[in-house]
Amino acid sequence: MITLWFGGIGGAIASETAPDPLTVPDRASEATPNRPTLDTNTIPSAKVSQFVRAYLQVLRQIEGREQELLSAPTSLESQRIEREIESASIKAIAQAGLTKQEYLQMLSLANIDPEFGERIAAAIQEAKNQE
C-alpha cells in the first residue's frame, strides 16, 4: 500500500527509496498499459513544484509512521496505520494542488523517464536545501 504513494525517483535520491518504482497504467490506451498520460516535455515547472511539495509531505508521512507500522502488533493494526498514512497523503497531495491521479502519473514518469526523474530529483534536492 505504501508503495502506492512512494516510489524510487532517479538515482539522485535512491538512498531514500526502498520500494520498487511504481508504474501507473494508462487507462486511456491498452496498447501502452504502463505509460502515463502526461508528457514530460509539457509539464510546467509549477506542476513539478507542486509534485515536489506533495512528494516531500508523503515522504514525511511514511517516515514519521514507519516504526509504528513495522511494530504494529496485528495485521489489523498495520492496516489501520496504512489507511491513516494514505488518508494523510491524499490530503497532502490535494493541498499541494494536485489530484491523486496527477501525483501518481508524475511519480510514474519520474521512475520510467530518466530525464524527468533527474529533473524531479534535482527539484527535491533544491526544496530540501531550502528547508
Short mmCIF file of C-alpha atoms in Angstrom, two decimals:
data_model
loop_
_atom_site.label_atom_id
_atom_site.label_comp_id
_atom_site.label_asym_id
_atom_site.label_seq_id
_atom_site.Cartn_x
_atom_site.Cartn_y
_atom_site.Cartn_z
CA MET A 1 0.00 0.00 0.00
CA ILE A 2 2.72 2.46 0.91
CA THR A 3 4.46 1.87 -2.39
CA LEU A 4 1.38 3.42 -3.95
CA TRP A 5 2.46 6.77 -2.55
CA PHE A 6 6.21 6.48 -2.52
CA GLY A 7 8.43 5.02 -5.20
CA GLY A 8 12.04 5.39 -6.20
CA ILE A 9 12.80 8.57 -8.11
CA GLY A 10 16.01 8.80 -10.06
CA GLY A 11 19.43 7.77 -8.88
CA ALA A 12 19.99 11.03 -7.04
CA ILE A 13 17.66 10.06 -4.19
CA ALA A 14 17.87 6.29 -4.43
CA SER A 15 19.14 6.02 -0.88
CA GLU A 16 15.74 7.23 0.38
CA THR A 17 13.70 4.72 -1.55
CA ALA A 18 13.25 1.11 -0.65
CA PRO A 19 10.14 0.14 -2.63
CA ASP A 20 10.27 -0.75 -6.28
CA PRO A 21 9.31 2.02 -8.71
CA LEU A 22 5.61 2.49 -9.24
CA THR A 23 4.09 2.33 -12.67
CA VAL A 24 0.59 3.56 -13.18
CA PRO A 25 -1.34 2.05 -16.08
CA ASP A 26 -2.65 4.45 -18.69
CA ARG A 27 -6.33 3.60 -18.76
CA ALA A 28 -6.83 5.53 -21.98
CA SER A 29 -4.72 3.19 -24.04
CA GLU A 30 -4.44 -0.56 -23.71
CA ALA A 31 -1.62 -0.58 -26.28
CA THR A 32 0.76 1.03 -23.77
CA PRO A 33 -0.55 -0.10 -20.38
CA ASN A 34 2.42 1.16 -18.32
CA ARG A 35 2.72 4.59 -19.92
CA PRO A 36 1.26 7.57 -18.00
CA THR A 37 -0.85 10.09 -19.88
CA LEU A 38 1.33 13.11 -19.02
CA ASP A 39 4.09 14.20 -21.40
CA THR A 40 7.33 15.13 -19.64
CA ASN A 41 8.07 17.80 -22.25
CA THR A 42 4.90 19.73 -21.45
CA ILE A 43 4.89 19.59 -17.65
CA PRO A 44 5.41 23.14 -16.39
CA SER A 45 7.77 24.00 -13.55
CA ALA A 46 4.82 24.97 -11.38
CA LYS A 47 3.44 21.40 -11.64
CA VAL A 48 6.85 19.98 -10.78
CA SER A 49 6.98 22.25 -7.73
CA GLN A 50 3.52 21.08 -6.67
CA PHE A 51 4.60 17.48 -7.08
CA VAL A 52 7.77 18.03 -5.05
CA ARG A 53 5.79 19.62 -2.20
CA ALA A 54 3.36 16.71 -2.21
CA TYR A 55 6.12 14.13 -2.52
CA LEU A 56 8.02 15.52 0.45
CA GLN A 57 4.85 15.58 2.55
CA VAL A 58 4.04 11.99 1.60
CA LEU A 59 7.61 11.01 2.40
CA ARG A 60 7.31 12.65 5.83
CA GLN A 61 4.05 10.78 6.45
CA ILE A 62 5.67 7.47 5.67
CA GLU A 63 8.92 8.09 7.51
CA GLY A 64 7.10 9.51 10.52
CA ARG A 65 4.98 6.41 10.97
CA GLU A 66 7.32 3.75 9.62
CA GLN A 67 8.42 2.43 13.01
CA GLU A 68 4.85 2.40 14.27
CA LEU A 69 3.80 0.48 11.17
CA LEU A 70 6.62 -2.03 11.47
CA SER A 71 5.92 -2.67 15.14
CA ALA A 72 2.14 -2.99 14.80
CA PRO A 73 1.11 -5.99 16.90
CA THR A 74 -1.52 -7.24 14.45
CA SER A 75 -2.19 -7.05 10.74
CA LEU A 76 -5.43 -5.22 11.55
CA GLU A 77 -3.47 -2.52 13.36
CA SER A 78 -0.99 -2.37 10.50
CA GLN A 79 -3.84 -1.88 8.02
CA ARG A 80 -5.31 0.89 10.18
CA ILE A 81 -1.97 2.73 10.21
CA GLU A 82 -1.62 2.28 6.43
CA ARG A 83 -5.11 3.77 5.92
CA GLU A 84 -4.17 6.74 8.10
CA ILE A 85 -0.95 7.28 6.13
CA GLU A 86 -2.88 7.02 2.87
CA SER A 87 -5.51 9.48 4.04
CA ALA A 88 -2.89 11.99 5.18
CA SER A 89 -1.03 11.52 1.90
CA ILE A 90 -4.15 12.19 -0.18
CA LYS A 91 -4.74 15.34 1.85
CA ALA A 92 -1.14 16.49 1.33
CA ILE A 93 -1.40 15.88 -2.41
CA ALA A 94 -4.61 17.92 -2.60
CA GLN A 95 -3.09 20.71 -0.51
CA ALA A 96 -0.19 20.86 -2.96
CA GLY A 97 -2.71 21.48 -5.74
CA LEU A 98 -2.62 18.09 -7.44
CA THR A 99 -5.12 15.33 -7.91
CA LYS A 100 -4.21 11.84 -6.78
CA GLN A 101 -4.02 10.78 -10.44
CA GLU A 102 -1.68 13.65 -11.36
CA TYR A 103 0.57 12.77 -8.44
CA LEU A 104 0.69 9.10 -9.37
CA GLN A 105 1.30 9.87 -13.04
CA MET A 106 4.18 12.21 -12.23
CA LEU A 107 5.60 9.66 -9.80
CA SER A 108 5.41 7.03 -12.51
CA LEU A 109 7.01 9.31 -15.08
CA ALA A 110 9.84 10.10 -12.69
CA ASN A 111 10.50 6.39 -12.38
CA ILE A 112 10.33 5.45 -16.05
CA ASP A 113 11.74 8.55 -17.75
CA PRO A 114 15.38 9.08 -16.72
CA GLU A 115 15.48 12.75 -17.73
CA PHE A 116 12.27 13.60 -15.93
CA GLY A 117 13.43 11.57 -12.93
CA GLU A 118 16.57 13.67 -12.75
CA ARG A 119 14.50 16.85 -13.07
CA ILE A 120 12.35 15.75 -10.15
CA ALA A 121 15.36 14.60 -8.09
CA ALA A 122 17.04 17.98 -8.60
CA ALA A 123 13.86 19.81 -7.59
CA ILE A 124 13.53 17.64 -4.47
CA GLN A 125 17.13 18.30 -3.52
CA GLU A 126 16.63 22.04 -4.02
CA ALA A 127 13.49 22.01 -1.88
CA LYS A 128 15.32 20.12 0.88
CA ASN A 129 18.18 22.63 0.78
CA GLN A 130 15.70 25.46 1.28
CA GLU A 131 14.17 23.86 4.38
#
